GROMACS .gro file of C-alpha atoms in nm:
model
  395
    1UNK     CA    1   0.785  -1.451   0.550
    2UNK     CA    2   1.110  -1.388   0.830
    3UNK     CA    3   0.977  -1.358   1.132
    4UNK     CA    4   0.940  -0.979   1.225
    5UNK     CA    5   1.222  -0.792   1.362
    6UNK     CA    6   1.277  -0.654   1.697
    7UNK     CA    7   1.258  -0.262   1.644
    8UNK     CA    8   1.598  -0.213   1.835
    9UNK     CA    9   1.733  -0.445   1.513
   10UNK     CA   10   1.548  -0.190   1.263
   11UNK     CA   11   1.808   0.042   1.034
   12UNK     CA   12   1.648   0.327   1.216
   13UNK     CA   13   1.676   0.202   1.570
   14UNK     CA   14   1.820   0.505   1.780
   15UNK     CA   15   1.696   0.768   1.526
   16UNK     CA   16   1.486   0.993   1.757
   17UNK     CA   17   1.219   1.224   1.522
   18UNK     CA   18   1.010   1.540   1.627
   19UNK     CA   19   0.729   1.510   1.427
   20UNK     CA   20   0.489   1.827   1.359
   21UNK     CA   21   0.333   1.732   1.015
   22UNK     CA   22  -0.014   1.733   0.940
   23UNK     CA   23  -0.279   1.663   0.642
   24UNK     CA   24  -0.068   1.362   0.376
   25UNK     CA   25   0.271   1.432   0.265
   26UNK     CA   26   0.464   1.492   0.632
   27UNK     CA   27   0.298   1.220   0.717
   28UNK     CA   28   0.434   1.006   0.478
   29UNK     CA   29   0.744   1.098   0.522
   30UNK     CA   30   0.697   1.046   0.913
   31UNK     CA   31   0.543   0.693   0.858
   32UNK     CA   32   0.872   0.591   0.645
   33UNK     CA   33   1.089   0.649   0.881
   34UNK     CA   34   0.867   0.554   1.187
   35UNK     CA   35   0.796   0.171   0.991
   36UNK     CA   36   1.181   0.120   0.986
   37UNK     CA   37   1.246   0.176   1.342
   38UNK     CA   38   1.260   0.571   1.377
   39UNK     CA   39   1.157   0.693   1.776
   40UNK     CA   40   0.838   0.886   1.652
   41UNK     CA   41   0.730   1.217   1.904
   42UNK     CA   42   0.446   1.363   1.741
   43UNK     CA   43   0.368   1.668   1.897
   44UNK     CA   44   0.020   1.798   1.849
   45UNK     CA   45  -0.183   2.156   1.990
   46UNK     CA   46  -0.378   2.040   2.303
   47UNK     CA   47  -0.735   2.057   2.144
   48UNK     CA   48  -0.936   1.913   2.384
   49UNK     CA   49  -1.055   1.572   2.224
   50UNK     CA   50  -1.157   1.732   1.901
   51UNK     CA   51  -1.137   1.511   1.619
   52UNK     CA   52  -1.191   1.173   1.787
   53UNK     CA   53  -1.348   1.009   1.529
   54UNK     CA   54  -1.164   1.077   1.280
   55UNK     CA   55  -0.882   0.978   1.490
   56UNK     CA   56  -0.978   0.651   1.405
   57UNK     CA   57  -1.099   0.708   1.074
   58UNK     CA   58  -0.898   0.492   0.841
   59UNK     CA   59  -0.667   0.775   0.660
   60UNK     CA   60  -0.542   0.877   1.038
   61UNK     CA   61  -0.447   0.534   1.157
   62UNK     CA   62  -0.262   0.437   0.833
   63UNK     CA   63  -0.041   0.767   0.870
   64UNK     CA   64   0.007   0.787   1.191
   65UNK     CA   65   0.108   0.441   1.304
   66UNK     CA   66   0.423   0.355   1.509
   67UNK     CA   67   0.439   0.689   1.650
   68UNK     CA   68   0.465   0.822   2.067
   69UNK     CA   69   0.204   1.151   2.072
   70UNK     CA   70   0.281   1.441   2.318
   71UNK     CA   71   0.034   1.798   2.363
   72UNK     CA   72   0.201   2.100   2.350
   73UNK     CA   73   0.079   2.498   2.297
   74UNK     CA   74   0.372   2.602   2.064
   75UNK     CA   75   0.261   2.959   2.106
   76UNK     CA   76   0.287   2.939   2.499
   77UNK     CA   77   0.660   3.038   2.696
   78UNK     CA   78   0.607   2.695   2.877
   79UNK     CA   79   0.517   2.472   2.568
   80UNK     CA   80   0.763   2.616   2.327
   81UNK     CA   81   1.033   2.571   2.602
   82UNK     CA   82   0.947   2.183   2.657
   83UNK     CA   83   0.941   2.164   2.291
   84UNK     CA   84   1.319   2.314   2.259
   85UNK     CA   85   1.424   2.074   2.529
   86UNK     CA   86   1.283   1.783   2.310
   87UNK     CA   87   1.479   1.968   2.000
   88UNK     CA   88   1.788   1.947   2.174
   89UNK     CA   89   1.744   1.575   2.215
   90UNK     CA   90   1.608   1.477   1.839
   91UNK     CA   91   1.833   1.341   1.521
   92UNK     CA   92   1.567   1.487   1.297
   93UNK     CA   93   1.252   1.735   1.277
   94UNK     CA   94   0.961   1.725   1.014
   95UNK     CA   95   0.738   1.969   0.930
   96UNK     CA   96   0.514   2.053   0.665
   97UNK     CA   97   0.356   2.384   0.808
   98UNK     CA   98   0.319   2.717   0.555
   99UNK     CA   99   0.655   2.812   0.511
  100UNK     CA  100   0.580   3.141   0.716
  101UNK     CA  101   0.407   2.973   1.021
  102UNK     CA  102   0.731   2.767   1.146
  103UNK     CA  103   0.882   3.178   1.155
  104UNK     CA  104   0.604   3.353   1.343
  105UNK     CA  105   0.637   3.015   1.619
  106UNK     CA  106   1.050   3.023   1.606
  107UNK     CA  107   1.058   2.700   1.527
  108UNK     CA  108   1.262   2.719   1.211
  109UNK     CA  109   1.587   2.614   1.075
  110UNK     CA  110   1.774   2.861   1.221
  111UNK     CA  111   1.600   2.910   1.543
  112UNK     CA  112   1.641   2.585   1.614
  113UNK     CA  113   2.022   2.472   1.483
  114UNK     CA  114   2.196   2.666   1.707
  115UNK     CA  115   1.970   2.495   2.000
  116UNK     CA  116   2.127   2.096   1.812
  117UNK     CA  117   2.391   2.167   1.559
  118UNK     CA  118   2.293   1.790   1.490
  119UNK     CA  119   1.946   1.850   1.381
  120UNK     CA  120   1.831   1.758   1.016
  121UNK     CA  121   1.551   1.988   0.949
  122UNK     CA  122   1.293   1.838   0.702
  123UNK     CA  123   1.067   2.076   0.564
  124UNK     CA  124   0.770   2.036   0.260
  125UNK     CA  125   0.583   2.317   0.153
  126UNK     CA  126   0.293   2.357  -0.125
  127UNK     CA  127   0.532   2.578  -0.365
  128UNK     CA  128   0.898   2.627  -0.185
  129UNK     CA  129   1.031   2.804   0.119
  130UNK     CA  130   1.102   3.094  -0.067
  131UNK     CA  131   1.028   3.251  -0.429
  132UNK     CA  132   0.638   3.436  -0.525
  133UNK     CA  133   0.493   3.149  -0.384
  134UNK     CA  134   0.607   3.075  -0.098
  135UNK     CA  135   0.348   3.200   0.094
  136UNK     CA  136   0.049   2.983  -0.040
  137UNK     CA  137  -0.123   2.761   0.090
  138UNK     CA  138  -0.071   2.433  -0.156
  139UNK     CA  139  -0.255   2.088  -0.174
  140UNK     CA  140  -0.244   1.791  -0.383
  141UNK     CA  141  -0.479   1.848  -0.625
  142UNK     CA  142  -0.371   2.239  -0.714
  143UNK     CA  143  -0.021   2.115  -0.736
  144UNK     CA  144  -0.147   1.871  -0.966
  145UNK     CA  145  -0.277   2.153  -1.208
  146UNK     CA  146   0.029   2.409  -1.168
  147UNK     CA  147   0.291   2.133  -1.249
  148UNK     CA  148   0.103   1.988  -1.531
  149UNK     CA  149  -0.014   1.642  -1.480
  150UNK     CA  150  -0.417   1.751  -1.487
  151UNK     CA  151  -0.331   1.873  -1.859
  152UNK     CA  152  -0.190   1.546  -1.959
  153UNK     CA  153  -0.434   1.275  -1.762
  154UNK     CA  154  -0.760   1.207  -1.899
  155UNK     CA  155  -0.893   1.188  -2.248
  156UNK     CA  156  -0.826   1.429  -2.521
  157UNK     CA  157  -1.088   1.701  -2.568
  158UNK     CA  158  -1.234   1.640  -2.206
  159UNK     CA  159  -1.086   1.872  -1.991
  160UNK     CA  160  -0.832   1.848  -1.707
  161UNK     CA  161  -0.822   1.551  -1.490
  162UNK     CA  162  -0.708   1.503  -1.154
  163UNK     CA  163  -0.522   1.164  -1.061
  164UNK     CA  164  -0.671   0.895  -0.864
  165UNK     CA  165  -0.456   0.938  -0.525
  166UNK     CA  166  -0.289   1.215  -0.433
  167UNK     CA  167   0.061   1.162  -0.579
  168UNK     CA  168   0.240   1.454  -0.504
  169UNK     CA  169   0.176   1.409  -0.129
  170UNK     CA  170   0.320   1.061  -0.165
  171UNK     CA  171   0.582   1.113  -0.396
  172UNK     CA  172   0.715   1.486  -0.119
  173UNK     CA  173   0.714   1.256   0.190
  174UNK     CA  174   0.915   0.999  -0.005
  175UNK     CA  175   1.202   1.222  -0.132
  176UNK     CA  176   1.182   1.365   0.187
  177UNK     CA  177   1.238   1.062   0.349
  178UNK     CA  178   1.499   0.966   0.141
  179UNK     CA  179   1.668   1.341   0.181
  180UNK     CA  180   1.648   1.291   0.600
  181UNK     CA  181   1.817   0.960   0.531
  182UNK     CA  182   2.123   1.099   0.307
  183UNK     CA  183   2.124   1.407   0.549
  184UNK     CA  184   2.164   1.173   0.837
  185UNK     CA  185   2.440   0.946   0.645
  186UNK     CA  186   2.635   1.257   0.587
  187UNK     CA  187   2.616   1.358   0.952
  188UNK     CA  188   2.806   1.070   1.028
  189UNK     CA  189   3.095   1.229   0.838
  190UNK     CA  190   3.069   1.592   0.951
  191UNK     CA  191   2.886   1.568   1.302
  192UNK     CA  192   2.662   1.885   1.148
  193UNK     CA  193   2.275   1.840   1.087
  194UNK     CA  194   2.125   2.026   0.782
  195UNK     CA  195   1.809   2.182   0.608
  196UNK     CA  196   1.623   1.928   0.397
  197UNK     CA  197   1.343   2.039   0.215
  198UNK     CA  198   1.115   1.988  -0.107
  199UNK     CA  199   0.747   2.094  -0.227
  200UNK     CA  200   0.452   1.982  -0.409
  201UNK     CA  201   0.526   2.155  -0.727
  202UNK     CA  202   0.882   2.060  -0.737
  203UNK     CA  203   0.782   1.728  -0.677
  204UNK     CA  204   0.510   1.724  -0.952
  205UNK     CA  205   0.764   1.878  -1.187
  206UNK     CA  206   0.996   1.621  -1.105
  207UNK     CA  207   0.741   1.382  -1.170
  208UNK     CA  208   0.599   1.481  -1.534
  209UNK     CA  209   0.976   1.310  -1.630
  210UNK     CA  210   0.985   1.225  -1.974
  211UNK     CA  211   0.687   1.449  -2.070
  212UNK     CA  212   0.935   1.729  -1.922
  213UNK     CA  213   1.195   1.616  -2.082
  214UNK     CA  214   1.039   1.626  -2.402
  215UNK     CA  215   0.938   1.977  -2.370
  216UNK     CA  216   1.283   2.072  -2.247
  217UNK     CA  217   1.494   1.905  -2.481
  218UNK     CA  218   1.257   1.844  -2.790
  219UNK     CA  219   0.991   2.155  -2.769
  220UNK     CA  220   0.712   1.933  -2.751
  221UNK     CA  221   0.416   2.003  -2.492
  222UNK     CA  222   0.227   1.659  -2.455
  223UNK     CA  223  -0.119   1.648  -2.429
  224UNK     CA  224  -0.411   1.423  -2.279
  225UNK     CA  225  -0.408   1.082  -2.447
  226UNK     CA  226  -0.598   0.891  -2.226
  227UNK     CA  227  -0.515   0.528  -2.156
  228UNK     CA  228  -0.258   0.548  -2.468
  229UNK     CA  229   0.091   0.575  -2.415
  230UNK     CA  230   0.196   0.891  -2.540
  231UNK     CA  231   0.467   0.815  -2.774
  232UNK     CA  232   0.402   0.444  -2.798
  233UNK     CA  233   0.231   0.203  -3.011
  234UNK     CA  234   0.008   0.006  -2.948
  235UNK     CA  235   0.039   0.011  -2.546
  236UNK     CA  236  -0.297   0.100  -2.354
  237UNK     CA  237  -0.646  -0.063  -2.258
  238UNK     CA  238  -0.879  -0.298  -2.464
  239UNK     CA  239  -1.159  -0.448  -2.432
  240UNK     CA  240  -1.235  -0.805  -2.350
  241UNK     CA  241  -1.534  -1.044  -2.351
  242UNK     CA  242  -1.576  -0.925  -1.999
  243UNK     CA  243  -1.410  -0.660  -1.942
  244UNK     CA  244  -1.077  -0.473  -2.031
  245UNK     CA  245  -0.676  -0.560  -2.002
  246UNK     CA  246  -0.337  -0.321  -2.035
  247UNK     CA  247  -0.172  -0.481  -2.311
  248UNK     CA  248   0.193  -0.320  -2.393
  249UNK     CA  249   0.280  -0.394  -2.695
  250UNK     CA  250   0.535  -0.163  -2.874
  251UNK     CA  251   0.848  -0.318  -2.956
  252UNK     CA  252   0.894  -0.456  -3.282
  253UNK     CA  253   0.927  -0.824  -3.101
  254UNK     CA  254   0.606  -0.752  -2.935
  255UNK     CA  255   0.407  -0.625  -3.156
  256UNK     CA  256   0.493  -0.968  -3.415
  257UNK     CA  257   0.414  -1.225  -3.099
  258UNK     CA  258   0.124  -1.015  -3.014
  259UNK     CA  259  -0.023  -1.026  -3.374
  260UNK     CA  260   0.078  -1.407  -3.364
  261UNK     CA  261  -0.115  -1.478  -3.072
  262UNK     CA  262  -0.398  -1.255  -3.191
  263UNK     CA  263  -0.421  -1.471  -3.470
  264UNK     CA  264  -0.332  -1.199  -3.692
  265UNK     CA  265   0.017  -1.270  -3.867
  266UNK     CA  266  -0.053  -0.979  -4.103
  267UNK     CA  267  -0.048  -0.700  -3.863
  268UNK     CA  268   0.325  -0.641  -3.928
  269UNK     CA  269   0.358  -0.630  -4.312
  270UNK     CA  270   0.074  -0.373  -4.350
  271UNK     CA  271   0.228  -0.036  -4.414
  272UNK     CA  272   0.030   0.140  -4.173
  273UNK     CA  273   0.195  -0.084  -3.889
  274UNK     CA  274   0.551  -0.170  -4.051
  275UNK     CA  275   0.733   0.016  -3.744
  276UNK     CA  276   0.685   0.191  -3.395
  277UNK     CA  277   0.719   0.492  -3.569
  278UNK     CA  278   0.400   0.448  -3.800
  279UNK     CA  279   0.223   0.246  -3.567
  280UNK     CA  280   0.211   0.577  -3.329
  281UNK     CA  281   0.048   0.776  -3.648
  282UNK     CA  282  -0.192   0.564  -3.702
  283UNK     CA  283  -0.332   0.494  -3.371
  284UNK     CA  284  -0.691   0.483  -3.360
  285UNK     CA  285  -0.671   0.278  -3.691
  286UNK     CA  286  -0.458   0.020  -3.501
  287UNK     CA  287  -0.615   0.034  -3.140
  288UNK     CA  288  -0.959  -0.065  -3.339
  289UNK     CA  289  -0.835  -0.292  -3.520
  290UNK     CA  290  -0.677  -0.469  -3.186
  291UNK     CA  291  -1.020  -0.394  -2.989
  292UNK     CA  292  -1.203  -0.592  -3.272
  293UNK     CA  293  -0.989  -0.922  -3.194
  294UNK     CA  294  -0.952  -0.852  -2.780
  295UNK     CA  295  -1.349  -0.841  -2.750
  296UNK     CA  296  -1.325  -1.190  -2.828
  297UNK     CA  297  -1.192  -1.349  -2.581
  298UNK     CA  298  -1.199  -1.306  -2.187
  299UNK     CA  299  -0.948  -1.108  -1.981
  300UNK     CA  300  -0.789  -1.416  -1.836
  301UNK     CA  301  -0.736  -1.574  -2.154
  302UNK     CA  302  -0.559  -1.293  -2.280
  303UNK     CA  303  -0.382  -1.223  -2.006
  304UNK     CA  304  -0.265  -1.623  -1.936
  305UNK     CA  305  -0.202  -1.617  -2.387
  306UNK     CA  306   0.038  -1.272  -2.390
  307UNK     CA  307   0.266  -1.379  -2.134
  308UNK     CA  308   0.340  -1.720  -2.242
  309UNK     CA  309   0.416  -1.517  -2.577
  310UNK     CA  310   0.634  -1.258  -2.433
  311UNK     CA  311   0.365  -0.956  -2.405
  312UNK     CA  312   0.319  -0.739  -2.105
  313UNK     CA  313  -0.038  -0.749  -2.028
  314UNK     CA  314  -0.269  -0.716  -1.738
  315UNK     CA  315  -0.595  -0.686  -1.568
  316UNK     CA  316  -0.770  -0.362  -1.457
  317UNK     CA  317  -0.863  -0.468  -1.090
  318UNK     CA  318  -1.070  -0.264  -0.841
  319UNK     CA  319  -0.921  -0.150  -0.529
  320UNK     CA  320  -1.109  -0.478  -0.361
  321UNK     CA  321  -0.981  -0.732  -0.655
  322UNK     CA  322  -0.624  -0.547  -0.603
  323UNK     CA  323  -0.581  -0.706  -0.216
  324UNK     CA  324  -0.751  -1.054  -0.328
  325UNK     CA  325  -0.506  -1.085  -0.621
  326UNK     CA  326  -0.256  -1.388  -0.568
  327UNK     CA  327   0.061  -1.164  -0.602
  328UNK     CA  328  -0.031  -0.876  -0.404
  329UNK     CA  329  -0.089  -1.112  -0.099
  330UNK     CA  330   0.198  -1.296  -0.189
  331UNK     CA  331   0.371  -0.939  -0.139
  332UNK     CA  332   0.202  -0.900   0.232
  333UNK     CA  333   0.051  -0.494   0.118
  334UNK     CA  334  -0.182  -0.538   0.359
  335UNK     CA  335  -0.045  -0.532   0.731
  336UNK     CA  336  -0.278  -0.722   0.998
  337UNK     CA  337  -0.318  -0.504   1.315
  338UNK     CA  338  -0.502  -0.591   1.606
  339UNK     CA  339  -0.616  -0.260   1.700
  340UNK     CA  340  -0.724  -0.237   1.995
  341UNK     CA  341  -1.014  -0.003   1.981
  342UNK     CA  342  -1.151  -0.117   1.620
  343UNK     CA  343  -1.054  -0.458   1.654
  344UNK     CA  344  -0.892  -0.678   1.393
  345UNK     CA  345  -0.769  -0.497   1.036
  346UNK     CA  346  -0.517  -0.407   0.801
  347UNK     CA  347  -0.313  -0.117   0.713
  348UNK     CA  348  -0.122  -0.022   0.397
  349UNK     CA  349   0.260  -0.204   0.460
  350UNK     CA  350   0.573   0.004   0.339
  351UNK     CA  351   0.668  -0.140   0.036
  352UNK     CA  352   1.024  -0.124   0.085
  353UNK     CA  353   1.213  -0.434   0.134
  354UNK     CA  354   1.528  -0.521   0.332
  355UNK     CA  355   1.591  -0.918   0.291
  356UNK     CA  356   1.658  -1.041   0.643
  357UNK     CA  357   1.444  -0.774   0.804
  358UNK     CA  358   1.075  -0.718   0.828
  359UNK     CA  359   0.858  -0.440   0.981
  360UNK     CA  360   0.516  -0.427   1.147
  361UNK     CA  361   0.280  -0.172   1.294
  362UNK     CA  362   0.399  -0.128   1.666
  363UNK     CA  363   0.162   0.095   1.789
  364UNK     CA  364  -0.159   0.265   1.663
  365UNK     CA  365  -0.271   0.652   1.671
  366UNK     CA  366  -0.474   0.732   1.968
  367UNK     CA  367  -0.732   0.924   2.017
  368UNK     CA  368  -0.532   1.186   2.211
  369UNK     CA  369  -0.224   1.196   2.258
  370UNK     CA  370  -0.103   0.975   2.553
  371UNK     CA  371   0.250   1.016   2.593
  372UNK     CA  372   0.267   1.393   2.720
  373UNK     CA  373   0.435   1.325   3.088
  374UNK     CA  374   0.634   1.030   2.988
  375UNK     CA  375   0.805   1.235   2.731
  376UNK     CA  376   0.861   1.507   2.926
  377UNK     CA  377   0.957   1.301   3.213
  378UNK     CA  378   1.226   1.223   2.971
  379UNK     CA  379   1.390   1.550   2.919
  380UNK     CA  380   1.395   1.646   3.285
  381UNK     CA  381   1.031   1.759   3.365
  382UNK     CA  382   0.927   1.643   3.724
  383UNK     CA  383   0.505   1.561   3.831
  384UNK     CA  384   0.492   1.914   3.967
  385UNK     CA  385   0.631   2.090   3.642
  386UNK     CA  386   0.419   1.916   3.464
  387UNK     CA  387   0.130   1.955   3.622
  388UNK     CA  388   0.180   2.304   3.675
  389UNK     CA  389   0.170   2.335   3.283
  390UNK     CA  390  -0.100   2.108   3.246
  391UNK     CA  391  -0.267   2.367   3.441
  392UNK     CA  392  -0.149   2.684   3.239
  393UNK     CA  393  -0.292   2.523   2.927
  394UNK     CA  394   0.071   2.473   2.768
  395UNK     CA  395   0.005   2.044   2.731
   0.00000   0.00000   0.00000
């Protein structure tokens, strides 16, 4: 591994971000750009200490890393100004409020591009920023279920199933990240910020890909098929001796070097199985027939035989196996931090890659924010000012 890089040598060094995101996906998108060098403000409601332990609950501290924390009362004259001065000042602005609670603060778009013509503006919402939606409240999981993934995950006749992790929050502070990032390239050109924004269900929508795609171009609505591909033959999970693998098998190379290795040669020339085409119609005779010969042998063996022969397959590993395997440590997922409240541990790393450059976790979340005066100090607040609106409630 390079040795790590000074942040003022990260891509993002200089990039100063007001960040007023809260539950997963601003986050994420906040945590990109904060891991590759991004000035992080994240500007919370004074609350009093509420939430301390979950301050340094695990979820907080891996989304909030890197980051400088300031108090302000948005709804106060005194907090809302400080927080305009610090607009003036920023390259970019996240949120991820209900798209009608950034208008009742004036903290939108256009309240706040006149104050930097510079600004980009990143904004995810539940549904959109405008349309019948618009002014739900939206989360992972019902995102999941109005864009159509809990209709095809699971297994058929068992009702809708929710994914694992909560992809659409992932997947929205990605694109936005990577929609900030363009934004700022083409600011370089013009010298004008702009309005980025996406939204759960345009994210999950974006997501279903080729199961869109075959509704939209072909008619066909897919359904649940479990751990099967859906168009694909034989690709999915089968048991072992002592346990189960992912074996992905489809092509007509792969299917003959599978069935070689399997130690059945005949697999190909039986009609049912004679092409990808009738392998997918005759599924469950196939996937039996495969489970009969996988149960034979372990998972390693299978694993260690199909790749000499040219087969995708792979282990199913728990979340504990997944950090213990050889390649995923080779890959460095898991960033050491010696926190200084919780001692030593690891977060999740970003899993982009730069050569030449490497990232680490800076700073950890506090348990309230810590920066307030320092901040302010920074865009022209003297002791006395601040005090004053210490005082008032407004930090």
């Amino acid at each position: 591994m390079a040795p790590m890089t000074a942040p003022a040598d990260l891509p993002l060094a200089g990039v100063r971000v007001l960040d007023l995101t809260l539950a997963r996906a601003g986050p994420t998108c906040v945590r990109h750009l904060a891991d590759w060098g991004a000035e992080v403000i994240a500007v919370q409601a004074p609350d009093g200490g509420r939430d301390v332990i979950a301050r340094d609950g695990f979820d907080y501290q891996n989304l909030h890393r890197n980051k400088r924390f300031v108090s302000l009362d948005l709804k106060s004259a005194k907090g809302r100004e400080a927080f305009l001065r610090l607009a003036a000042r920023a390259d970019v602005l996240v949120e991820n409020m209900r798209a009608p609670v950034k208008h009742r603060l004036k903290i939108a778009w256009e309240d706040l591009q006149p104050v930097n013509p510079r600004l980009v503006y990143g904004s995810i919402s539940g549904f959109g920023q405008d349309g019948p939606y618009a002014q739900r409240a939206g989360v992972d999981q019902i995102a999941q279920g109005l864009g159509g993934l809990m209709s095809i995950t699971g297994e058929p006749g068992r009702g809708p199933m929710r994914a694992g992790v909560a992809v659409n929050d992932v997947m929205a502070g990605t694109l936005l990240a990577f929609a900030i990032v363009m934004a700022l390239y083409q600011r370089d050109r013009t010298g004008e910020g702009r309005y980025v924004h996406t939204s759960l269900l345009e994210t999950q929508v974006f997501m279903l890909d080729f199961q869109a795609a075959r509704w939209l171009m072909a008619g066909e609505v897919a359904g649940q098929m479990g751990n099967d591909h859906p168009t694909l033959a034989p690709m999915g999970v089968f048991p072992t001796a002592d346990g189960h693998v992912n074996i992905a098998a489809s092509s007509p190379a792969q299917f003959e070097h599978f069935c070689a290795a399997a130690g059945r040669p005949d697999w190909p020339g039986d009609p049912r199985w004679s092409s990808g085409r009738r392998r997918a119609e005759n599924r469950a005779a196939l996937n039996a027939a495969i489970a009969a010969e996988t149960a034979k042998r372990p998972s390693a063996w299978w694993v260690e035989t199909l790749e000499a022969a040219g087969v995708p397959c792979g282990p199913i590993l728990a979340i504990d196996q997944v950090f213990a395997d050889p390649q995923v440590q080779h890959l460095a997922m898991a960033a050491p931090v010696d926190h200084p409240r919780l001692g030593p541990t690891h977060m999740v790393d970003s899993p982009i890659n730069l050569e030449g450059l490497e990232t680490e976790i800076r700073s950890v979340a506090p348990l309230a924010p810590a920066d307030t005066d320092a901040v302010l100090a920074e865009v022209g607040y003297g002791p006395d000012e601040i005090a004053a609106m210490r005082a008032e409630g407004a930090i």
